[in-house]
XYZ file of C-alpha atoms in Angstrom:
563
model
C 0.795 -6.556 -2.741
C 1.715 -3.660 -2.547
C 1.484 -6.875 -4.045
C 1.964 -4.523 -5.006
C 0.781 -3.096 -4.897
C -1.050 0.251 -6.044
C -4.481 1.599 -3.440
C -6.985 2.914 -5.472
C -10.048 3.074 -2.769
C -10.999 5.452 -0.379
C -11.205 3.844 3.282
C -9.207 0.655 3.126
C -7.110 -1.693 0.231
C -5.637 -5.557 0.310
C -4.429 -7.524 -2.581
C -4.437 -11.377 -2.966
C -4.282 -14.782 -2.335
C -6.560 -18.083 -0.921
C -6.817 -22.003 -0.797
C -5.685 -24.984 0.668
C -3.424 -27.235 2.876
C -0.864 -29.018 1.837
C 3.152 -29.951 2.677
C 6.422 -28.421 3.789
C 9.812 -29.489 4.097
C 12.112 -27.746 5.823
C 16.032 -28.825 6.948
C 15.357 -31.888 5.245
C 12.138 -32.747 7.313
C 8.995 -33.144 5.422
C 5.420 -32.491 6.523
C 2.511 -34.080 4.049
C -1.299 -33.003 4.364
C -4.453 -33.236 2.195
C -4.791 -32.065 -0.327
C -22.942 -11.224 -14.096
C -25.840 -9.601 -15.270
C -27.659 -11.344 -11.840
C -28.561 -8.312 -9.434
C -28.292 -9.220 -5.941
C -26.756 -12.133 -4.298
C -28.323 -15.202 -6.052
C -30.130 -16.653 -8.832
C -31.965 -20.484 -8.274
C -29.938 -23.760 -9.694
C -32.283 -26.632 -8.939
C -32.692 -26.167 -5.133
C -29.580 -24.521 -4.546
C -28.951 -21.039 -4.555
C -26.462 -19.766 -7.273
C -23.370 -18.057 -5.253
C -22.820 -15.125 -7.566
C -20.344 -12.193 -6.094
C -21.325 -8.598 -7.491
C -19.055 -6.078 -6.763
C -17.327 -3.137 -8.400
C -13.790 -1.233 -9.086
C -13.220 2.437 -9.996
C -11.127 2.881 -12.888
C -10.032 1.151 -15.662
C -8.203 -2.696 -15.228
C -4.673 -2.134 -16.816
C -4.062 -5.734 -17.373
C -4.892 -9.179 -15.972
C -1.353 -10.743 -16.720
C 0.375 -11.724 -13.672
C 3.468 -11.392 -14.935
C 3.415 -7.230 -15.915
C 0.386 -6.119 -13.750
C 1.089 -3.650 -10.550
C -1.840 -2.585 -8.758
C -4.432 -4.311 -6.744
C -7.669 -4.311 -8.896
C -5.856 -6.259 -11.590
C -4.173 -8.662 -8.908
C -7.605 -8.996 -7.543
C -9.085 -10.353 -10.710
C -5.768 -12.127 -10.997
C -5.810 -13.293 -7.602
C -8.788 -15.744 -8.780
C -7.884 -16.855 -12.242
C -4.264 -17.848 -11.105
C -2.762 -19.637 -8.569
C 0.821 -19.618 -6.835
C 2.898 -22.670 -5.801
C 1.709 -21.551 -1.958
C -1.410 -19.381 -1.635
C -2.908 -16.987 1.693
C -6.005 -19.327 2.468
C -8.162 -18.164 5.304
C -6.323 -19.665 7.764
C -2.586 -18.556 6.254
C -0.344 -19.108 3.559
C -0.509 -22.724 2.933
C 0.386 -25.059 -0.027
C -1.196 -24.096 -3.543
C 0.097 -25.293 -6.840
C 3.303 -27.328 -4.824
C 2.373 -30.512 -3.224
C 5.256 -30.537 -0.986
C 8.597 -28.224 -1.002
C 12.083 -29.200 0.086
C 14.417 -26.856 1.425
C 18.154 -27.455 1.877
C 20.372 -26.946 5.334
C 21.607 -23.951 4.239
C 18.143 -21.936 3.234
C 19.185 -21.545 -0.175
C 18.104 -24.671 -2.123
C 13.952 -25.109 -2.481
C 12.453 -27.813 -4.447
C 9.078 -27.711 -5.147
C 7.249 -30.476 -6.146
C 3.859 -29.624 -8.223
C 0.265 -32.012 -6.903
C -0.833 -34.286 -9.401
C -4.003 -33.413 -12.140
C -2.674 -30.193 -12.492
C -4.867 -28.193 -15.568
C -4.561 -24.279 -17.059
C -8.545 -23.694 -17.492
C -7.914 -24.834 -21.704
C -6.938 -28.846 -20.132
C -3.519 -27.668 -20.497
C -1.522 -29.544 -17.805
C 0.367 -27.033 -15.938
C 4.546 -27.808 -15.199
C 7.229 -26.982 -13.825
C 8.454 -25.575 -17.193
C 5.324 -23.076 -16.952
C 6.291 -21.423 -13.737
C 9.907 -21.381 -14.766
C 8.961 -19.436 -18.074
C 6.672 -17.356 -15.894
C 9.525 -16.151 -13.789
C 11.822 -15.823 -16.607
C 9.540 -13.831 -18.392
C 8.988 -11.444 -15.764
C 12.726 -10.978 -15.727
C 13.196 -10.075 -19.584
C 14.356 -6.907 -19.866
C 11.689 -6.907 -22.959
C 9.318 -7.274 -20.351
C 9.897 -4.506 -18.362
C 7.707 -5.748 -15.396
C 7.265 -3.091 -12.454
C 7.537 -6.028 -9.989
C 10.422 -7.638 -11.717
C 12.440 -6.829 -8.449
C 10.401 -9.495 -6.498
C 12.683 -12.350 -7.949
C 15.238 -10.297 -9.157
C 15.995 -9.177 -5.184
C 16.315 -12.765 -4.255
C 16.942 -15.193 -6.812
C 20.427 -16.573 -8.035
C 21.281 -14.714 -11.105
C 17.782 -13.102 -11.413
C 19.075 -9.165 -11.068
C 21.995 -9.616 -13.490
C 19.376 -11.229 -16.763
C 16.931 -8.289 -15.411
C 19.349 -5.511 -15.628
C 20.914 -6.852 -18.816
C 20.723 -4.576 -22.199
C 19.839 -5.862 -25.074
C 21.263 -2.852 -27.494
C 25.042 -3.909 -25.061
C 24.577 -7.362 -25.137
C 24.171 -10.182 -27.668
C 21.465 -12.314 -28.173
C 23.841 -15.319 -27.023
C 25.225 -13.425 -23.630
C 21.441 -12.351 -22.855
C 20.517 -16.211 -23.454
C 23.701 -17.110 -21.229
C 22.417 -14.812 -18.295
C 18.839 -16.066 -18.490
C 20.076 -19.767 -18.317
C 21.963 -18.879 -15.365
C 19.031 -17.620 -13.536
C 17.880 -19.856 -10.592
C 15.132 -21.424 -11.618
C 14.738 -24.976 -13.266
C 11.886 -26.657 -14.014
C 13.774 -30.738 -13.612
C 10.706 -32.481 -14.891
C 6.923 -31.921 -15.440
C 6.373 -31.717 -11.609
C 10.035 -30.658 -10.182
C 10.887 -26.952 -10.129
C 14.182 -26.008 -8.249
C 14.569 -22.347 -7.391
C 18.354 -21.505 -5.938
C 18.715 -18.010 -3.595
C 21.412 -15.587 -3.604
C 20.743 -15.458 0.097
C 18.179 -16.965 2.719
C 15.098 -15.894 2.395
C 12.729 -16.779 5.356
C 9.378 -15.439 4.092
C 10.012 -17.382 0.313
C 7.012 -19.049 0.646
C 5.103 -16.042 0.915
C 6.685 -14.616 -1.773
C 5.383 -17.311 -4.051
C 1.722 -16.447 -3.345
C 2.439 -13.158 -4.430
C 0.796 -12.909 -7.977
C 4.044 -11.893 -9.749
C 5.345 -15.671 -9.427
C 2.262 -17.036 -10.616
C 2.773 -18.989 -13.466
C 1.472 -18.537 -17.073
C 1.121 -20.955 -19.612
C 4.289 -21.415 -21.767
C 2.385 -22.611 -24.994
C -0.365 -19.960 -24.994
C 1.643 -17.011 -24.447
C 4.476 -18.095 -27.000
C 1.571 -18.487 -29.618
C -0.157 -15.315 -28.793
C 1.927 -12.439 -26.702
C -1.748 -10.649 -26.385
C -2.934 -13.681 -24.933
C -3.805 -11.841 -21.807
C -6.347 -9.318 -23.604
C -9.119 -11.035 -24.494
C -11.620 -13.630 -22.407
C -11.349 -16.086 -25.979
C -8.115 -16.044 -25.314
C -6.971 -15.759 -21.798
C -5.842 -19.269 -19.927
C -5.254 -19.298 -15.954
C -4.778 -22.596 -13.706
C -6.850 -20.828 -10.468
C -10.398 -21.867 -9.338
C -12.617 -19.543 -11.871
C -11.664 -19.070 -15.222
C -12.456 -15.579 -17.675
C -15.684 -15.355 -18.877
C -16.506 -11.911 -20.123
C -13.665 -8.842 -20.258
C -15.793 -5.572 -21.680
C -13.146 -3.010 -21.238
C -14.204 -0.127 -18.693
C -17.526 -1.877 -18.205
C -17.702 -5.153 -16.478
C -14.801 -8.343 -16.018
C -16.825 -11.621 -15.375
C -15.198 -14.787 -14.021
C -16.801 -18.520 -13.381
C -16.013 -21.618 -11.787
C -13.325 -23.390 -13.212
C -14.050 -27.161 -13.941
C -10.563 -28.062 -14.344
C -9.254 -26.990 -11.339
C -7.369 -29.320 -9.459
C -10.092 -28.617 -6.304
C -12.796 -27.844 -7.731
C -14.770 -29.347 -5.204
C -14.001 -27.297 -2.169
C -14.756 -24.294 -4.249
C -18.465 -22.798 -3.604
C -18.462 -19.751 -5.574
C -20.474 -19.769 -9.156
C -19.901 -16.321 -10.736
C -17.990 -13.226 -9.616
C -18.665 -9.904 -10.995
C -16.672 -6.512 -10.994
C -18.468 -3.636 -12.549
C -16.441 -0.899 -13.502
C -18.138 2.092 -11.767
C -15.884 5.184 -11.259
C -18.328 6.782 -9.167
C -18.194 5.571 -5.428
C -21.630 7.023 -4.162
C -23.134 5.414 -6.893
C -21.855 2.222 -6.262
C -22.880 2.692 -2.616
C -26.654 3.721 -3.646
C -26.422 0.670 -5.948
C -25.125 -1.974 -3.281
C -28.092 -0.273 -1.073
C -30.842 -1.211 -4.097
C -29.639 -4.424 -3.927
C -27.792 -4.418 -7.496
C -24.690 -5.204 -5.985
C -23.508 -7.171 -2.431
C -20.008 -6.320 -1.958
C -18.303 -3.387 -1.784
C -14.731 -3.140 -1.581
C -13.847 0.078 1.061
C -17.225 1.948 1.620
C -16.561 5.762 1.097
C -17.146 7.917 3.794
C -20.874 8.756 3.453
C -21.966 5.606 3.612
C -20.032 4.450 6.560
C -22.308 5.159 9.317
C -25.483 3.625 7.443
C -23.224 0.473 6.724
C -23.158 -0.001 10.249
C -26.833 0.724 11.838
C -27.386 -1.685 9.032
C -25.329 -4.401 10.102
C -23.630 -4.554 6.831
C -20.237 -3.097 7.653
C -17.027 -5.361 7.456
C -14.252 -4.024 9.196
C -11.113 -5.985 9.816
C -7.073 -5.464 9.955
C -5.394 -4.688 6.987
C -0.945 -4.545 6.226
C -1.287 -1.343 4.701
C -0.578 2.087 4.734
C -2.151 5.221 3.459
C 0.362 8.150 2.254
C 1.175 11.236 0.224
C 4.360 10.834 -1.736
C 6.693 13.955 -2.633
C 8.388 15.060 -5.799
C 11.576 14.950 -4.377
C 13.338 15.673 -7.191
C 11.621 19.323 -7.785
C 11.905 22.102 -5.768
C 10.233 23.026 -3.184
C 10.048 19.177 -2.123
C 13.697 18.729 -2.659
C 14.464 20.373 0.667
C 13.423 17.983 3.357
C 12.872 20.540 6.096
C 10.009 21.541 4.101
C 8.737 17.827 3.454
C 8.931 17.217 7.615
C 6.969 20.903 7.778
C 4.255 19.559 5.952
C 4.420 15.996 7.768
C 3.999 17.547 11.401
C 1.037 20.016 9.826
C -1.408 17.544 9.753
C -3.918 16.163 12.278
C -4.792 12.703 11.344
C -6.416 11.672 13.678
C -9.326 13.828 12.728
C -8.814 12.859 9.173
C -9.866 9.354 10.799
C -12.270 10.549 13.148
C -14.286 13.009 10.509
C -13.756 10.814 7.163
C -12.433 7.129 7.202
C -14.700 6.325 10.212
C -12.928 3.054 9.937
C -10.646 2.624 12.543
C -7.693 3.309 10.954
C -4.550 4.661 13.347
C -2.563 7.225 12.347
C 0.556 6.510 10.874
C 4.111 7.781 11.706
C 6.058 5.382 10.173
C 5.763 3.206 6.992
C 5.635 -0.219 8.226
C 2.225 -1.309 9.071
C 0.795 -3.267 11.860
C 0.704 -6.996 11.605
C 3.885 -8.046 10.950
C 5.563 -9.981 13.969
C 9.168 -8.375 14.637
C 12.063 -10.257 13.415
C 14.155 -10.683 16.304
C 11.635 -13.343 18.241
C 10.341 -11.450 21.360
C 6.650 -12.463 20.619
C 5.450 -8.741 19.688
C 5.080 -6.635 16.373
C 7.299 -4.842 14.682
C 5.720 -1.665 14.549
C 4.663 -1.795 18.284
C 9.136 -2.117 19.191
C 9.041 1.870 17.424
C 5.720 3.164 17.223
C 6.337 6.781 15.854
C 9.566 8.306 14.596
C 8.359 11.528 14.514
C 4.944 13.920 16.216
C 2.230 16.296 15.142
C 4.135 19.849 15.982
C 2.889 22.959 14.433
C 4.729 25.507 16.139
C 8.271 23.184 14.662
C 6.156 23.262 11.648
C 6.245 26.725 10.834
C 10.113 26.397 11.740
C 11.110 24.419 9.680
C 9.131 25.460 6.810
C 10.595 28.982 7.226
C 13.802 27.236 7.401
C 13.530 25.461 4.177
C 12.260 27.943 2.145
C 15.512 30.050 3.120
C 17.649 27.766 2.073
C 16.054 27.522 -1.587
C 16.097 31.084 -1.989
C 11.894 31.883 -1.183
C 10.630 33.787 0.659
C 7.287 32.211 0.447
C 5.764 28.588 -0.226
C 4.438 28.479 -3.834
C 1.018 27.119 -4.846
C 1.678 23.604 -4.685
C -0.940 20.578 -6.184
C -1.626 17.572 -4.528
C -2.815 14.925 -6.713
C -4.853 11.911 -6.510
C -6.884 8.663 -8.440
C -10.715 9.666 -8.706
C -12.443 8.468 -5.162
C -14.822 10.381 -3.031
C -12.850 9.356 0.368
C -9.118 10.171 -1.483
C -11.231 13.997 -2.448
C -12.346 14.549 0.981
C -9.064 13.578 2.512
C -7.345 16.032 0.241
C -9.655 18.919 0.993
C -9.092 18.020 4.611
C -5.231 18.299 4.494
C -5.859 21.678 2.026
C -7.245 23.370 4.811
C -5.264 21.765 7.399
C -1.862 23.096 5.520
C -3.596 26.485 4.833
C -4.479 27.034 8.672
C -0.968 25.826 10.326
C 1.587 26.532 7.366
C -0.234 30.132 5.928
C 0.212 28.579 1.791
C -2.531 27.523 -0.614
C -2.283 24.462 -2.406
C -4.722 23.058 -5.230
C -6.102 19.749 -5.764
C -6.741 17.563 -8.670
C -8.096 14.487 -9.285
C -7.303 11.894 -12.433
C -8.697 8.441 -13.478
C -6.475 5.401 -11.852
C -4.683 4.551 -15.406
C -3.564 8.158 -15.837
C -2.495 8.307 -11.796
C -0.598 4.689 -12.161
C 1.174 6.465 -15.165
C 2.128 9.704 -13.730
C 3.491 8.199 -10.166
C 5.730 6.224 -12.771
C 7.080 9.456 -14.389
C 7.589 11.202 -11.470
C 4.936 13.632 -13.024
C 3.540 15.080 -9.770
C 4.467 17.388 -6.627
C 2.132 15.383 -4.263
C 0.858 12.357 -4.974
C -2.090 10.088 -2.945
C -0.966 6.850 -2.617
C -1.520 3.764 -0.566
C 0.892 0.280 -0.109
C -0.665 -3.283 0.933
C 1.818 -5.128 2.098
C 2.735 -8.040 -0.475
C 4.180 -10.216 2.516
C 4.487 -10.683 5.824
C 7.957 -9.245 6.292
C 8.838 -5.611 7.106
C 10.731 -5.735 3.769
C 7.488 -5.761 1.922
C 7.664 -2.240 2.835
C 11.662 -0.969 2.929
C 12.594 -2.312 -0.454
C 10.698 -0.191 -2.366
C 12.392 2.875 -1.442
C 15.798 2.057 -2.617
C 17.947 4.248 -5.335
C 15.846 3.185 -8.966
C 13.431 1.304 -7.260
C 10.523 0.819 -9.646
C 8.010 1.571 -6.665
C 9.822 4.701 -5.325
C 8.099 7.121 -7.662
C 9.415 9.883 -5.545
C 13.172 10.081 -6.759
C 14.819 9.197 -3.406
C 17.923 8.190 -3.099
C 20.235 7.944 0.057
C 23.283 5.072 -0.367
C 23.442 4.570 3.463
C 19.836 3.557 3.389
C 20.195 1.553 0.495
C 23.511 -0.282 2.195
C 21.240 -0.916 5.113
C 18.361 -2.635 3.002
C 20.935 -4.443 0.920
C 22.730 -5.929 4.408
C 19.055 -6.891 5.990
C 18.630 -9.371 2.635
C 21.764 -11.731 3.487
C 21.489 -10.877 7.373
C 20.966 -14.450 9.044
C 20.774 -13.637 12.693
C 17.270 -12.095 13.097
C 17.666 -10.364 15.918
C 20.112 -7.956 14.329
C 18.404 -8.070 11.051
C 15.390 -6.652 13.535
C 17.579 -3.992 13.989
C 19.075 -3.277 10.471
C 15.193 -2.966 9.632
C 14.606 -0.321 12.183
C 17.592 1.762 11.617
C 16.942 1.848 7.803
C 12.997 2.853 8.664
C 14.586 5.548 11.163
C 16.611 7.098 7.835
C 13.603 6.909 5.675
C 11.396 8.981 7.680
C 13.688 10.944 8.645
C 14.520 11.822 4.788
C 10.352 12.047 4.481
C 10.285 11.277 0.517
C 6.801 10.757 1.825
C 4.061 11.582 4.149
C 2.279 8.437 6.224
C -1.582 9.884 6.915
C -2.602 6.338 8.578
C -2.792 2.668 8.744
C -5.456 1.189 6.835
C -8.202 -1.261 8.227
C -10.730 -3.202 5.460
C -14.274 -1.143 5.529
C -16.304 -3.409 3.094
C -19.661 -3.887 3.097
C -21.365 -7.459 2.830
C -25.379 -8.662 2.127
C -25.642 -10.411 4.993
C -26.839 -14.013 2.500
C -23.421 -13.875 1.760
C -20.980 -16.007 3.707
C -17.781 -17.553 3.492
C -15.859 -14.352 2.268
C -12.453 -13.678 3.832
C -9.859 -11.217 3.574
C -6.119 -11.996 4.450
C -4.176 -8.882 5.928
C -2.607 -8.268 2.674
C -4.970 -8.805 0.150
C -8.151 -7.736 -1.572
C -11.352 -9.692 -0.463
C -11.313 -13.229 -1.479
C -14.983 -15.240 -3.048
C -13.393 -18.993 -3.325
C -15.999 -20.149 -0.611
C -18.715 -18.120 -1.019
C -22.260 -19.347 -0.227
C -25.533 -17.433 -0.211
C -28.284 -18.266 2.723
């Protein structure tokens, strides 16, 4: 979710998603189905024990508006106070919002068709017209969403109203180009979305928290409806109680969502403690039960306690480069630093989590495309090998051809975390052993890291991606010329021609193979460096139950019950 996606933990990230079955139609065929200030786990409610989540983030929430956030604490927040037309439940991406979808013969036609009762938390009913303002409004130029490329990428007319300029344009031709956008809400409960292209994993991409929708009246009245719990309206299973910035974000079950019933959860808390040892010493006295990613000195005590979580996770842990700044626009020296590293002790001495090094960017977990029953990843595990001795080459190499004679003092940069600290310090000394050059480190708060990424304000960057769907595209989008996660300033057309040809591509077995070639360029450019592939390390009171974590999102507390 990423999506998007942004990491800000030290051992392991997700973003999104949850709830229930429902109905698909595809080819014309249709399948139907059914529709905190407590410490600790629990406070009493008659004979029942109150389910109350308290967990924590580090750093600052930007925003909790689906439509301009981009990194995974807000989408986590999000993630419960909103909900998709489909949704990752714990046993896939299933129905949400949409009661049933229709999609024509030739992929490009789906209509969605919203469940009855629908209600934003203020008795609002929600409508079509909602989630087609939602999209258009992450489209707006005025907007200026991050993740605007998530239905710009694949809708009808959705990249031409996105790249439009207002100080070029007239009000009329920017109206013209938003009405021509694919997406039309026919009546209360019928929204139509048309494709520039089939788009297999569509569905997914509607769980994702940028096509949530937002409620048309509320946001027209008050464009800082987003800002404020009195204010804020969502249509997911809790609703906003309490938002004290840079302390604590409260949410609580929602009585007007449509299933209310199936949801078990009472309260969910997220502390804002930037401080991840004292959020571990805290979840230890009992003031909190969940932790997202326990840092590294914690891990072994997690597990003699029985406490430790670990499961798969789409994601991948990385450093990015500068690549527009010498000395990281030679790529010799980008591949010297690459093959410098040992991650595997990185994993074995820090993480502790079962992580696998990475030497790629596409994670594990997504099948491959071209239907031989096997991942993706596993069809090209590596593209390139730990190597000092070609290390030192190449480095030698590159610094030649920019004129040095010697590496300069170089700073590698990452969001506050004990686990992102020690893997920096690790890497430090791994660069100053193997490569002979000293490099600093530095560590900022998450809003200042998000910000700096953005503005290419950096030589190395820490930075993680959770994969915002089950498609290797969740990952080789982002990297294309002006792409609004590339934060590296790479650019190579012949990539870019590739990922552009794998989006209208309909034979999947050479699709498969368009994806592969254009992850062969990419590391082979090295805009970044892959460290590993994440796995979740969370930590759980064992009263709690009922929590689950898809592969690409942050922990989800829908059915949480307390023993």
């Amino acid at each position: 979710m990423k999506a998007k996606r942004w990491f800000t933990t030290a051992a392991s990230l997700v973003l999104a998603g949850s709830l229930i079955a429902g109905c698909t139609t595809t080819g014309g065929k249709t399948e139907t189905s059914t529709s905190g200030n407590e410490q600790g786990s629990a406070t009493t409610q008659g004979n029942k024990k109150a389910a109350v989540v308290n967990t924590y983030i580090n750093g600052e929430i930007p925003t909790i508006d689906p439509n301009i956030a981009k990194d995974s604490y807000s989408s986590w927040v999000i993630d419960h106070t909103f909900e998709g037309l489909f949704v990752n439940d714990k046993d896939g991406v299933k129905p949400g919002q949409a009661k049933e979808v229709q999609v024509s013969e030739d992929g490009l036609t789906y209509t969605f068709t919203l469940k009855d009762g629908l209600k934003w938390s203020n008795g609002d009913p929600v409508t079509a017209a909602d989630f087609e303002f939602s999209w258009k409004r992450v489209l707006d130029p005025a907007t200026a969403a991050e993740y605007a490329y998530q239905i710009a990428d694949y809708v009808k007319g959705a990249k031409e109203y996105n790249s439009a300029d207002p100080k070029k344009l007239s009000a009329d031709e920017i109206k013209k180009l938003r009405d021509a956008v694919g997406v039309q809400a026919k009546d209360d409960k019928t929204l139509v979305v048309t494709l520039k292209a089939p788009t297999p994993y569509f569905k997914q991409l509607t769980a994702f928290y940028t096509y949530y929708p937002v409620p048309k009246k509320v946001v027209e009245a008050n464009p800082n409806w987003a800002a404020d719990a009195s204010t804020y309206v969502g249509n997911g299973p809790f609703k906003l109680q309490e938002w004290q910035k840079d302390k604590v974000i409260t949410v609580v079950k929602n009585d007007n969502y449509y299933n209310k019933s199936t949801i078990t959860t009472d309260k969910i808390v997220w502390n804002n403690i930037t401080d991840d040892n004292t959020a571990w010493q805290m979840f230890q006295n009992g003031e909190l039960n969940y932790i997202k990613s326990v840092p590294p000195a914690g891990i072994d005590a997690a597990k003699a306690s029985g406490e430790l979580k670990i499961s798969p996770q789409l994601a991948t842990y990385f450093y990015r480069f500068n690549t527009t700044k010498p000395p990281f626009n030679n790529v010799k020296i980008r591949k010297a630093l690459a093959m410098a590293i040992d991650r595997q002790a990185i994993i074995d001495t820090i993480t502790k989590g079962g992580q696998k090094p990475a030497f790629a960017i596409v994670g594990p977990g997504i099948a491959a495309q071209d239907g031989k029953n096997k991942e993706f990843r596993d069809e090209t595990p590596a593209y390139f090998k730990e190597d000092i001795a070609e290390a030192q080459k190449l480095l030698k190499e590159g610094l030649a051809e920019l004129g040095m004679t010697s590496m300069p003092k170089v700073t590698i940069t990452f969001n506050t975390n004990a686990g992102h600290q020690k893997i920096a310090q690790a890497i430090q000394e791994m660069w100053k052993k193997n490569l002979g050059f000293e490099s600093t480190i530095e560590n900022v708060e998450s809003k200042v890291w998000l910000a700096r990424q953005s503005a290419l304000d950096f030589q190395i960057m820490r930075a993680g991606w959770v994969g915002d769907y089950l498609d290797p595209m969740t990952y080789i989008d982002m990297w294309v010329t002006g792409g609004t996660n590339n934060n590296t300033g790479y650019s190579n057309p012949e990539y870019d021609k590739l990922v552009a040809a794998s989006k209208v591509e309909k034979d999947m077995a050479k699709r498969d193979q368009i994806l592969h070639d254009a992850e062969k360029i990419l590391i082979n450019d090295m805009p970044f460096m892959p460290i590993y592939f994440y796995t979740n390390a969370d930590a759980s009171k064992k009263e709690l139950e009922g929590i689950y974590v898809p592969a690409n999102r942050y922990p989800q507390f829908r059915y949480v019950t307390v023993k």
